Tab-separated table of N, CA and C in Angstrom:
chain	number	residue	atom	x	y	z
A	1	MET	N	-5.905	12.377	10.534
A	1	MET	CA	-4.678	12.073	9.832
A	1	MET	C	-5.005	11.632	8.420
A	2	LYS	N	-4.167	12.077	7.494
A	2	LYS	CA	-4.390	11.827	6.075
A	2	LYS	C	-3.559	10.621	5.628
A	3	ILE	N	-4.254	9.583	5.164
A	3	ILE	CA	-3.609	8.345	4.737
A	3	ILE	C	-3.797	8.179	3.235
A	4	LEU	N	-2.705	7.927	2.548
A	4	LEU	CA	-2.741	7.667	1.120
A	4	LEU	C	-2.763	6.154	0.916
A	5	ALA	N	-3.791	5.662	0.252
A	5	ALA	CA	-3.954	4.218	0.032
A	5	ALA	C	-3.655	3.873	-1.420
A	6	VAL	N	-2.847	2.829	-1.607
A	6	VAL	CA	-2.537	2.360	-2.953
A	6	VAL	C	-2.658	0.839	-3.005
A	7	SER	N	-3.129	0.377	-4.138
A	7	SER	CA	-3.201	-1.053	-4.391
A	7	SER	C	-2.138	-1.406	-5.413
A	8	GLY	N	-1.416	-2.473	-5.150
A	8	GLY	CA	-0.408	-2.957	-6.082
A	8	GLY	C	-0.999	-3.777	-7.211
A	9	SER	N	-2.316	-3.766	-7.343
A	9	SER	CA	-2.986	-4.486	-8.416
A	9	SER	C	-3.747	-3.502	-9.292
A	10	LEU	N	-3.695	-3.723	-10.587
A	10	LEU	CA	-4.456	-2.900	-11.526
A	10	LEU	C	-5.782	-3.567	-11.900
A	11	ARG	N	-6.007	-4.768	-11.452
A	11	ARG	CA	-7.200	-5.541	-11.797
A	11	ARG	C	-8.456	-4.903	-11.211
A	12	ALA	N	-9.489	-4.747	-12.001
A	12	ALA	CA	-10.728	-4.103	-11.538
A	12	ALA	C	-11.348	-4.845	-10.362
A	13	ALA	N	-11.318	-6.170	-10.379
A	13	ALA	CA	-11.936	-6.956	-9.311
A	13	ALA	C	-10.889	-7.468	-8.317
A	14	SER	N	-9.874	-6.685	-8.077
A	14	SER	CA	-8.771	-7.081	-7.208
A	14	SER	C	-9.213	-7.244	-5.757
A	15	TYR	N	-8.814	-8.348	-5.148
A	15	TYR	CA	-9.051	-8.533	-3.709
A	15	TYR	C	-8.311	-7.458	-2.911
A	16	ASN	N	-7.140	-7.067	-3.391
A	16	ASN	CA	-6.340	-6.089	-2.662
A	16	ASN	C	-6.971	-4.702	-2.702
A	17	THR	N	-7.519	-4.319	-3.826
A	17	THR	CA	-8.237	-3.047	-3.892
A	17	THR	C	-9.483	-3.118	-3.013
A	18	ALA	N	-10.139	-4.263	-2.985
A	18	ALA	CA	-11.307	-4.440	-2.108
A	18	ALA	C	-10.900	-4.324	-0.637
A	19	LEU	N	-9.686	-4.763	-0.293
A	19	LEU	CA	-9.205	-4.581	1.082
A	19	LEU	C	-9.117	-3.094	1.438
A	20	LEU	N	-8.702	-2.276	0.486
A	20	LEU	CA	-8.628	-0.833	0.751
A	20	LEU	C	-10.010	-0.236	0.972
A	21	HIS	N	-10.999	-0.718	0.230
A	21	HIS	CA	-12.384	-0.251	0.445
A	21	HIS	C	-12.846	-0.638	1.853
A	22	ALA	N	-12.526	-1.861	2.263
A	22	ALA	CA	-12.892	-2.304	3.613
A	22	ALA	C	-12.156	-1.461	4.658
A	23	ALA	N	-10.893	-1.162	4.407
A	23	ALA	CA	-10.113	-0.351	5.353
A	23	ALA	C	-10.742	1.019	5.529
A	24	ARG	N	-11.227	1.587	4.463
A	24	ARG	CA	-11.878	2.902	4.552
A	24	ARG	C	-13.093	2.827	5.489
A	25	GLU	N	-13.844	1.740	5.407
A	25	GLU	CA	-15.017	1.548	6.281
A	25	GLU	C	-14.619	1.316	7.735
A	26	LEU	N	-13.479	0.660	7.953
A	26	LEU	CA	-13.090	0.195	9.286
A	26	LEU	C	-12.084	1.109	9.989
A	27	ALA	N	-11.643	2.143	9.324
A	27	ALA	CA	-10.605	3.020	9.872
A	27	ALA	C	-11.111	3.791	11.086
A	28	PRO	N	-10.202	4.104	12.007
A	28	PRO	CA	-10.572	4.972	13.123
A	28	PRO	C	-11.097	6.308	12.589
A	29	GLU	N	-11.939	6.945	13.354
A	29	GLU	CA	-12.574	8.186	12.912
A	29	GLU	C	-11.571	9.262	12.514
A	30	GLU	N	-10.430	9.307	13.191
A	30	GLU	CA	-9.425	10.333	12.920
A	30	GLU	C	-8.675	10.111	11.606
A	31	MET	N	-8.849	8.954	10.988
A	31	MET	CA	-8.088	8.574	9.810
A	31	MET	C	-8.921	8.781	8.543
A	32	GLN	N	-8.422	9.631	7.666
A	32	GLN	CA	-9.061	9.862	6.367
A	32	GLN	C	-8.229	9.137	5.309
A	33	ILE	N	-8.826	8.144	4.670
A	33	ILE	CA	-8.103	7.336	3.688
A	33	ILE	C	-8.513	7.773	2.285
A	34	GLU	N	-7.500	8.163	1.511
A	34	GLU	CA	-7.712	8.615	0.140
A	34	GLU	C	-6.924	7.695	-0.798
A	35	ALA	N	-7.596	7.153	-1.794
A	35	ALA	CA	-6.947	6.213	-2.717
A	35	ALA	C	-6.221	6.947	-3.838
A	36	PHE	N	-5.139	6.347	-4.277
A	36	PHE	CA	-4.382	6.850	-5.424
A	36	PHE	C	-4.141	5.673	-6.355
A	37	GLY	N	-4.568	5.800	-7.596
A	37	GLY	CA	-4.372	4.745	-8.586
A	37	GLY	C	-2.997	4.831	-9.222
A	38	LEU	N	-2.329	3.699	-9.332
A	38	LEU	CA	-0.970	3.664	-9.857
A	38	LEU	C	-0.901	3.340	-11.350
A	39	GLY	N	-2.042	3.139	-11.983
A	39	GLY	CA	-2.079	2.671	-13.363
A	39	GLY	C	-1.492	3.601	-14.402
A	40	GLN	N	-1.395	4.887	-14.119
A	40	GLN	CA	-0.880	5.841	-15.108
A	40	GLN	C	0.623	6.110	-14.980
A	41	LEU	N	1.256	5.536	-13.950
A	41	LEU	CA	2.691	5.779	-13.773
A	41	LEU	C	3.490	5.073	-14.866
A	42	PRO	N	4.354	5.805	-15.566
A	42	PRO	CA	5.229	5.120	-16.530
A	42	PRO	C	6.287	4.323	-15.770
A	43	PHE	N	6.886	3.364	-16.443
A	43	PHE	CA	7.986	2.641	-15.818
A	43	PHE	C	9.107	3.622	-15.504
A	44	PHE	N	9.740	3.409	-14.346
A	44	PHE	CA	10.830	4.302	-13.976
A	44	PHE	C	11.927	4.225	-15.024
A	45	ASN	N	12.421	5.398	-15.398
A	45	ASN	CA	13.492	5.510	-16.375
A	45	ASN	C	14.236	6.797	-16.034
A	46	GLN	N	15.501	6.673	-15.686
A	46	GLN	CA	16.259	7.847	-15.276
A	46	GLN	C	16.362	8.885	-16.396
A	47	ASP	N	16.371	8.447	-17.644
A	47	ASP	CA	16.397	9.398	-18.753
A	47	ASP	C	15.137	10.257	-18.760
A	48	VAL	N	14.002	9.634	-18.497
A	48	VAL	CA	12.735	10.374	-18.409
A	48	VAL	C	12.774	11.305	-17.201
A	49	GLU	N	13.238	10.791	-16.078
A	49	GLU	CA	13.311	11.599	-14.854
A	49	GLU	C	14.164	12.847	-15.067
A	50	GLU	N	15.271	12.715	-15.787
A	50	GLU	CA	16.162	13.850	-16.014
A	50	GLU	C	15.515	14.947	-16.849
A	51	GLN	N	14.478	14.602	-17.601
A	51	GLN	CA	13.733	15.592	-18.391
A	51	GLN	C	12.645	16.264	-17.549
A	52	GLY	N	12.437	15.765	-16.340
A	52	GLY	CA	11.389	16.277	-15.447
A	52	GLY	C	10.325	15.217	-15.264
A	53	ASP	N	9.812	15.118	-14.043
A	53	ASP	CA	8.810	14.091	-13.758
A	53	ASP	C	7.578	14.256	-14.632
A	54	PRO	N	7.138	13.183	-15.296
A	54	PRO	CA	5.874	13.235	-16.020
A	54	PRO	C	4.733	13.580	-15.053
A	55	THR	N	3.655	14.126	-15.558
A	55	THR	CA	2.531	14.572	-14.730
A	55	THR	C	2.046	13.510	-13.753
A	56	PRO	N	1.838	12.242	-14.172
A	56	PRO	CA	1.382	11.237	-13.192
A	56	PRO	C	2.396	10.987	-12.080
A	57	VAL	N	3.673	11.075	-12.396
A	57	VAL	CA	4.721	10.868	-11.395
A	57	VAL	C	4.725	12.034	-10.410
A	58	ALA	N	4.633	13.256	-10.916
A	58	ALA	CA	4.594	14.432	-10.035
A	58	ALA	C	3.389	14.353	-9.104
A	59	ALA	N	2.243	13.930	-9.638
A	59	ALA	CA	1.038	13.796	-8.801
A	59	ALA	C	1.246	12.738	-7.725
A	60	TRP	N	1.869	11.621	-8.086
A	60	TRP	CA	2.157	10.540	-7.130
A	60	TRP	C	3.081	11.045	-6.033
A	61	LYS	N	4.167	11.690	-6.407
A	61	LYS	CA	5.119	12.192	-5.422
A	61	LYS	C	4.470	13.231	-4.496
A	62	ASP	N	3.672	14.124	-5.074
A	62	ASP	CA	2.978	15.137	-4.261
A	62	ASP	C	2.027	14.482	-3.266
A	63	ALA	N	1.313	13.456	-3.714
A	63	ALA	CA	0.368	12.759	-2.835
A	63	ALA	C	1.100	12.066	-1.691
A	64	VAL	N	2.243	11.455	-1.983
A	64	VAL	CA	3.031	10.790	-0.933
A	64	VAL	C	3.532	11.832	0.065
A	65	ARG	N	4.057	12.940	-0.442
A	65	ARG	CA	4.574	13.993	0.448
A	65	ARG	C	3.477	14.537	1.369
A	66	ALA	N	2.271	14.690	0.836
A	66	ALA	CA	1.166	15.304	1.592
A	66	ALA	C	0.549	14.364	2.619
A	67	ALA	N	0.800	13.080	2.487
A	67	ALA	CA	0.176	12.092	3.376
A	67	ALA	C	0.936	11.972	4.690
A	68	ASP	N	0.183	11.718	5.749
A	68	ASP	CA	0.798	11.405	7.042
A	68	ASP	C	1.346	9.983	7.054
A	69	GLY	N	0.717	9.113	6.282
A	69	GLY	CA	1.143	7.727	6.203
A	69	GLY	C	0.572	7.073	4.958
A	70	LEU	N	1.091	5.901	4.634
A	70	LEU	CA	0.643	5.162	3.463
A	70	LEU	C	0.005	3.843	3.884
A	71	LEU	N	-1.067	3.488	3.218
A	71	LEU	CA	-1.714	2.192	3.391
A	71	LEU	C	-1.539	1.459	2.072
A	72	ILE	N	-0.801	0.365	2.104
A	72	ILE	CA	-0.431	-0.341	0.875
A	72	ILE	C	-1.069	-1.716	0.847
A	73	ALA	N	-1.915	-1.937	-0.155
A	73	ALA	CA	-2.477	-3.264	-0.407
A	73	ALA	C	-1.505	-3.955	-1.349
A	74	CYS	N	-0.883	-5.000	-0.844
A	74	CYS	CA	0.272	-5.619	-1.487
A	74	CYS	C	-0.065	-7.017	-1.985
A	75	PRO	N	-0.409	-7.152	-3.271
A	75	PRO	CA	-0.610	-8.480	-3.822
A	75	PRO	C	0.725	-9.215	-3.935
A	76	GLU	N	0.653	-10.510	-4.155
A	76	GLU	CA	1.861	-11.304	-4.347
A	76	GLU	C	1.770	-12.016	-5.683
A	77	TYR	N	2.714	-11.705	-6.562
A	77	TYR	CA	2.813	-12.383	-7.851
A	77	TYR	C	4.149	-13.114	-7.879
A	78	ASN	N	4.114	-14.397	-8.108
A	78	ASN	CA	5.342	-15.195	-8.212
A	78	ASN	C	6.269	-14.997	-7.020
A	79	GLY	N	5.685	-14.880	-5.835
A	79	GLY	CA	6.465	-14.790	-4.613
A	79	GLY	C	7.054	-13.428	-4.323
A	80	GLY	N	6.609	-12.387	-5.020
A	80	GLY	CA	7.181	-11.065	-4.787
A	80	GLY	C	6.192	-9.949	-5.045
A	81	LEU	N	6.740	-8.732	-5.070
A	81	LEU	CA	5.934	-7.540	-5.333
A	81	LEU	C	5.481	-7.512	-6.781
A	82	THR	N	4.378	-6.857	-7.011
A	82	THR	CA	3.950	-6.631	-8.391
A	82	THR	C	4.832	-5.548	-9.002
A	83	ALA	N	4.940	-5.557	-10.307
A	83	ALA	CA	5.737	-4.544	-11.006
A	83	ALA	C	5.181	-3.147	-10.762
A	84	VAL	N	3.864	-3.017	-10.731
A	84	VAL	CA	3.261	-1.697	-10.548
A	84	VAL	C	3.614	-1.118	-9.176
A	85	LEU	N	3.636	-1.935	-8.146
A	85	LEU	CA	3.960	-1.450	-6.813
A	85	LEU	C	5.455	-1.129	-6.694
A	86	LYS	N	6.296	-2.000	-7.203
A	86	LYS	CA	7.738	-1.741	-7.167
A	86	LYS	C	8.065	-0.472	-7.942
A	87	ASN	N	7.434	-0.272	-9.079
A	87	ASN	CA	7.643	0.917	-9.891
A	87	ASN	C	7.261	2.186	-9.124
A	88	ALA	N	6.131	2.150	-8.430
A	88	ALA	CA	5.686	3.311	-7.645
A	88	ALA	C	6.690	3.622	-6.538
A	89	ILE	N	7.205	2.589	-5.901
A	89	ILE	CA	8.216	2.784	-4.856
A	89	ILE	C	9.474	3.400	-5.461
A	90	ASP	N	9.880	2.903	-6.624
A	90	ASP	CA	11.080	3.440	-7.262
A	90	ASP	C	10.924	4.932	-7.567
A	91	TRP	N	9.796	5.334	-8.136
A	91	TRP	CA	9.581	6.764	-8.427
A	91	TRP	C	9.588	7.586	-7.138
A	92	ALA	N	8.919	7.122	-6.099
A	92	ALA	CA	8.795	7.899	-4.858
A	92	ALA	C	10.057	7.858	-4.003
A	93	SER	N	11.040	7.080	-4.433
A	93	SER	CA	12.307	7.041	-3.709
A	93	SER	C	13.283	8.091	-4.230
A	94	ARG	N	12.872	8.820	-5.247
A	94	ARG	CA	13.758	9.755	-5.930
A	94	ARG	C	13.402	11.200	-5.589
A	95	GLY	N	14.401	12.071	-5.618
A	95	GLY	CA	14.197	13.492	-5.358
A	95	GLY	C	14.858	13.897	-4.060
A	96	LYS	N	14.935	15.175	-3.848
A	96	LYS	CA	15.562	15.728	-2.641
A	96	LYS	C	14.584	16.662	-1.956
A	97	PRO	N	13.979	16.311	-0.855
A	97	PRO	CA	14.039	14.974	-0.274
A	97	PRO	C	13.122	14.007	-1.022
A	98	ALA	N	13.435	12.751	-0.924
A	98	ALA	CA	12.599	11.726	-1.554
A	98	ALA	C	11.266	11.656	-0.820
A	99	PRO	N	10.151	11.564	-1.541
A	99	PRO	CA	8.833	11.537	-0.901
A	99	PRO	C	8.672	10.439	0.149
A	100	LEU	N	9.290	9.284	-0.047
A	100	LEU	CA	9.136	8.175	0.904
A	100	LEU	C	10.032	8.298	2.133
A	101	ASP	N	11.043	9.131	2.068
A	101	ASP	CA	11.987	9.247	3.171
A	101	ASP	C	11.271	9.706	4.444
A	102	GLY	N	11.354	8.882	5.482
A	102	GLY	CA	10.727	9.202	6.758
A	102	GLY	C	9.253	8.846	6.866
A	103	LYS	N	8.664	8.333	5.803
A	103	LYS	CA	7.237	7.968	5.841
A	103	LYS	C	7.059	6.650	6.585
A	104	ILE	N	5.893	6.515	7.156
A	104	ILE	CA	5.518	5.256	7.784
A	104	ILE	C	4.358	4.679	6.975
A	105	ALA	N	4.435	3.391	6.742
A	105	ALA	CA	3.430	2.714	5.930
A	105	ALA	C	2.828	1.557	6.704
A	106	CYS	N	1.698	1.135	6.252
A	106	CYS	CA	0.972	0.010	6.823
A	106	CYS	C	0.596	-0.885	5.642
A	107	ALA	N	0.830	-2.173	5.754
A	107	ALA	CA	0.574	-3.078	4.640
A	107	ALA	C	-0.483	-4.107	4.989
A	108	LEU	N	-1.180	-4.536	3.958
A	108	LEU	CA	-2.109	-5.646	4.043
A	108	LEU	C	-2.145	-6.277	2.665
A	109	GLY	N	-2.561	-7.516	2.587
A	109	GLY	CA	-2.589	-8.152	1.288
A	109	GLY	C	-3.451	-9.397	1.289
A	110	ALA	N	-4.048	-9.666	0.140
A	110	ALA	CA	-4.945	-10.809	-0.019
A	110	ALA	C	-4.518	-11.643	-1.223
A	111	SER	N	-4.684	-12.942	-1.070
A	111	SER	CA	-4.326	-13.877	-2.125
A	111	SER	C	-5.175	-15.137	-1.984
A	112	PRO	N	-5.451	-15.810	-3.082
A	112	PRO	CA	-6.169	-17.085	-2.982
A	112	PRO	C	-5.365	-18.174	-2.261
A	113	GLY	N	-4.058	-18.023	-2.182
A	113	GLY	CA	-3.211	-19.008	-1.515
A	113	GLY	C	-3.383	-18.986	-0.002
A	114	ILE	N	-2.889	-20.013	0.656
A	114	ILE	CA	-3.049	-20.152	2.107
A	114	ILE	C	-2.241	-19.117	2.882
A	115	THR	N	-1.049	-18.777	2.400
A	115	THR	CA	-0.180	-17.873	3.162
A	115	THR	C	-0.428	-16.402	2.870
A	116	GLY	N	-1.423	-16.085	2.091
A	116	GLY	CA	-1.694	-14.682	1.791
A	116	GLY	C	-0.561	-14.094	0.976
A	117	THR	N	-0.059	-12.967	1.411
A	117	THR	CA	0.984	-12.272	0.653
A	117	THR	C	2.253	-12.095	1.491
A	118	VAL	N	2.599	-13.104	2.249
A	118	VAL	CA	3.709	-13.004	3.196
A	118	VAL	C	5.038	-12.690	2.502
A	119	ARG	N	5.329	-13.330	1.386
A	119	ARG	CA	6.611	-13.077	0.714
A	119	ARG	C	6.632	-11.683	0.093
A	120	ALA	N	5.539	-11.262	-0.478
A	120	ALA	CA	5.476	-9.918	-1.069
A	120	ALA	C	5.605	-8.853	0.018
A	121	GLN	N	4.982	-9.073	1.177
A	121	GLN	CA	5.099	-8.080	2.247
A	121	GLN	C	6.515	-8.041	2.813
A	122	ASP	N	7.207	-9.171	2.822
A	122	ASP	CA	8.617	-9.164	3.223
A	122	ASP	C	9.437	-8.330	2.241
A	123	ALA	N	9.175	-8.508	0.948
A	123	ALA	CA	9.878	-7.724	-0.075
A	123	ALA	C	9.514	-6.241	0.037
A	124	LEU	N	8.250	-5.957	0.314
A	124	LEU	CA	7.813	-4.569	0.490
A	124	LEU	C	8.562	-3.928	1.650
A	125	ARG	N	8.656	-4.643	2.753
A	125	ARG	CA	9.356	-4.125	3.936
A	125	ARG	C	10.807	-3.775	3.577
A	126	LEU	N	11.474	-4.669	2.865
A	126	LEU	CA	12.859	-4.445	2.466
A	126	LEU	C	12.970	-3.230	1.535
A	127	ASN	N	12.097	-3.159	0.543
A	127	ASN	CA	12.130	-2.042	-0.396
A	127	ASN	C	11.870	-0.713	0.295
A	128	LEU	N	10.884	-0.669	1.183
A	128	LEU	CA	10.583	0.574	1.895
A	128	LEU	C	11.743	0.981	2.798
A	129	LYS	N	12.339	0.016	3.476
A	129	LYS	CA	13.468	0.306	4.364
A	129	LYS	C	14.597	0.978	3.585
A	130	ARG	N	14.847	0.512	2.384
A	130	ARG	CA	15.924	1.085	1.559
A	130	ARG	C	15.606	2.505	1.105
A	131	THR	N	14.346	2.906	1.125
A	131	THR	CA	13.965	4.268	0.724
A	131	THR	C	13.928	5.222	1.906
A	132	GLY	N	14.124	4.698	3.118
A	132	GLY	CA	14.028	5.538	4.309
A	132	GLY	C	12.656	5.509	4.940
A	133	ALA	N	11.754	4.694	4.406
A	133	ALA	CA	10.409	4.522	4.970
A	133	ALA	C	10.394	3.246	5.800
A	134	ASP	N	9.307	3.025	6.510
A	134	ASP	CA	9.198	1.823	7.320
A	134	ASP	C	7.738	1.412	7.421
A	135	LEU	N	7.522	0.158	7.816
A	135	LEU	CA	6.170	-0.337	8.053
A	135	LEU	C	5.832	-0.185	9.522
A	136	ALA	N	4.568	0.124	9.787
A	136	ALA	CA	4.080	0.312	11.154
A	136	ALA	C	4.085	-1.008	11.906
A	137	PRO	N	4.021	-0.953	13.236
A	137	PRO	CA	3.880	-2.179	14.030
A	137	PRO	C	2.626	-2.948	13.609
A	138	LEU	N	2.644	-4.223	13.874
A	138	LEU	CA	1.547	-5.116	13.473
A	138	LEU	C	1.275	-4.989	11.981
A	139	SER	N	2.351	-4.995	11.208
A	139	SER	CA	2.197	-4.644	9.799
A	139	SER	C	1.812	-5.789	8.877
A	140	ASP	N	1.605	-6.976	9.372
A	140	ASP	CA	1.252	-8.077	8.478
A	140	ASP	C	-0.217	-8.463	8.607
A	141	ILE	N	-1.014	-7.975	7.681
A	141	ILE	CA	-2.368	-8.497	7.519
A	141	ILE	C	-2.299	-9.376	6.280
A	142	LEU	N	-2.375	-10.670	6.508
A	142	LEU	CA	-2.228	-11.661	5.454
A	142	LEU	C	-3.562	-12.365	5.258
A	143	VAL	N	-4.268	-11.986	4.224
A	143	VAL	CA	-5.587	-12.561	3.963
A	143	VAL	C	-5.414	-13.701	2.967
A	144	GLY	N	-5.300	-14.910	3.518
A	144	GLY	CA	-5.193	-16.094	2.687
A	144	GLY	C	-6.575	-16.601	2.289
A	145	GLN	N	-6.607	-17.417	1.259
A	145	GLN	CA	-7.860	-17.965	0.721
A	145	GLN	C	-8.898	-16.858	0.525
A	146	ALA	N	-8.443	-15.779	-0.088
A	146	ALA	CA	-9.263	-14.582	-0.247
A	146	ALA	C	-10.596	-14.870	-0.949
A	147	HIS	N	-10.603	-15.812	-1.856
A	147	HIS	CA	-11.823	-16.122	-2.601
A	147	HIS	C	-12.964	-16.579	-1.681
A	148	THR	N	-12.641	-16.968	-0.451
A	148	THR	CA	-13.683	-17.392	0.493
A	148	THR	C	-14.114	-16.259	1.427
A	149	LYS	N	-13.477	-15.094	1.319
A	149	LYS	CA	-13.706	-14.008	2.277
A	149	LYS	C	-14.350	-12.774	1.667
A	150	PHE	N	-14.617	-12.828	0.385
A	150	PHE	CA	-15.231	-11.699	-0.323
A	150	PHE	C	-16.470	-12.176	-1.055
A	151	GLU	N	-17.455	-11.312	-1.112
A	151	GLU	CA	-18.652	-11.564	-1.918
A	151	GLU	C	-18.958	-10.294	-2.694
A	152	ASN	N	-19.032	-10.430	-4.010
A	152	ASN	CA	-19.325	-9.284	-4.881
A	152	ASN	C	-18.396	-8.106	-4.607
A	153	GLY	N	-17.118	-8.389	-4.418
A	153	GLY	CA	-16.124	-7.342	-4.215
A	153	GLY	C	-16.094	-6.722	-2.832
A	154	LYS	N	-16.833	-7.281	-1.899
A	154	LYS	CA	-16.886	-6.736	-0.539
A	154	LYS	C	-16.352	-7.770	0.449
A	155	LEU	N	-15.507	-7.321	1.359
A	155	LEU	CA	-14.968	-8.194	2.396
A	155	LEU	C	-16.080	-8.542	3.376
A	156	THR	N	-16.406	-9.825	3.460
A	156	THR	CA	-17.510	-10.264	4.320
A	156	THR	C	-17.051	-11.079	5.523
A	157	ASP	N	-15.798	-11.507	5.524
A	157	ASP	CA	-15.294	-12.329	6.620
A	157	ASP	C	-15.099	-11.455	7.863
A	158	GLU	N	-15.900	-11.713	8.885
A	158	GLU	CA	-15.894	-10.853	10.077
A	158	GLU	C	-14.575	-10.892	10.820
A	159	ARG	N	-13.955	-12.037	10.889
A	159	ARG	CA	-12.673	-12.136	11.588
A	159	ARG	C	-11.607	-11.268	10.889
A	160	THR	N	-11.614	-11.284	9.583
A	160	THR	CA	-10.666	-10.452	8.826
A	160	THR	C	-10.991	-8.978	9.004
A	161	ARG	N	-12.263	-8.628	9.004
A	161	ARG	CA	-12.657	-7.232	9.213
A	161	ARG	C	-12.184	-6.736	10.587
A	162	GLN	N	-12.322	-7.568	11.604
A	162	GLN	CA	-11.860	-7.187	12.942
A	162	GLN	C	-10.343	-7.024	12.977
A	163	ALA	N	-9.632	-7.901	12.295
A	163	ALA	CA	-8.166	-7.811	12.245
A	163	ALA	C	-7.740	-6.508	11.562
A	164	ILE	N	-8.409	-6.135	10.498
A	164	ILE	CA	-8.079	-4.885	9.804
A	164	ILE	C	-8.366	-3.686	10.704
A	165	ALA	N	-9.465	-3.697	11.412
A	165	ALA	CA	-9.785	-2.594	12.327
A	165	ALA	C	-8.698	-2.450	13.399
A	166	ARG	N	-8.258	-3.571	13.969
A	166	ARG	CA	-7.165	-3.524	14.965
A	166	ARG	C	-5.866	-3.024	14.341
A	167	HIS	N	-5.602	-3.494	13.157
A	167	HIS	CA	-4.397	-3.118	12.413
A	167	HIS	C	-4.360	-1.606	12.179
A	168	LEU	N	-5.477	-1.052	11.755
A	168	LEU	CA	-5.545	0.387	11.482
A	168	LEU	C	-5.471	1.202	12.773
A	169	ALA	N	-6.026	0.698	13.860
A	169	ALA	CA	-5.912	1.388	15.147
A	169	ALA	C	-4.460	1.436	15.591
A	170	SER	N	-3.729	0.347	15.375
A	170	SER	CA	-2.306	0.305	15.698
A	170	SER	C	-1.525	1.284	14.811
A	171	PHE	N	-1.885	1.345	13.553
A	171	PHE	CA	-1.248	2.268	12.625
A	171	PHE	C	-1.476	3.711	13.058
A	172	ALA	N	-2.704	4.029	13.432
A	172	ALA	CA	-3.022	5.386	13.915
A	172	ALA	C	-2.197	5.723	15.151
A	173	ALA	N	-2.058	4.775	16.072
A	173	ALA	CA	-1.264	5.001	17.281
A	173	ALA	C	0.202	5.244	16.923
A	174	ALA	N	0.732	4.487	15.959
A	174	ALA	CA	2.119	4.677	15.542
A	174	ALA	C	2.309	6.060	14.919
A	175	LEU	N	1.340	6.505	14.144
A	175	LEU	CA	1.433	7.831	13.526
A	175	LEU	C	1.330	8.947	14.578
A	176	ARG	N	0.464	8.758	15.567
A	176	ARG	CA	0.314	9.767	16.640
A	176	ARG	C	1.585	9.903	17.461
A	177	SER	N	2.326	8.810	17.604
A	177	SER	CA	3.515	8.831	18.463
A	177	SER	C	4.741	9.424	17.770
A	178	ARG	N	4.612	9.781	16.528
A	178	ARG	CA	5.763	10.350	15.782
A	178	ARG	C	5.962	11.795	16.096
């Protein structure tokens, strides 16, 4: 199964992007995880859309359409989604059919705070639901105190690694049952 992975952070040393690298290592054998960078997407603007999707937007929409599911690393800024992630959702919610319509996603997120990215993942769930997409069962991987679980950009906390492996196995099962 083909999984499109995106990080809601543009930061080079992002804990959330590092979670996607760990997910690639821990994914079930049947799951091929391919990353897509959101940094080139322009801000959504209906005037721009009416002129035709810019090349980065068309590539994003095509990648979403081609994927069996999405793996979203969801940082939390000020208690919500990052602008880059919300913007990507807005672009992929447009068109006939919209690329996100009917897609199933799996979320995880890391933060230095104790609660991880719980509020951002709640907002993500709401935003995806409004686009016709949904989050897979066991969809909350909340990596709190992330600064204690990574070394040199690599997830080293074994308990978190095991949780991600279980999470991805559940995601694969949800995708197989569709």
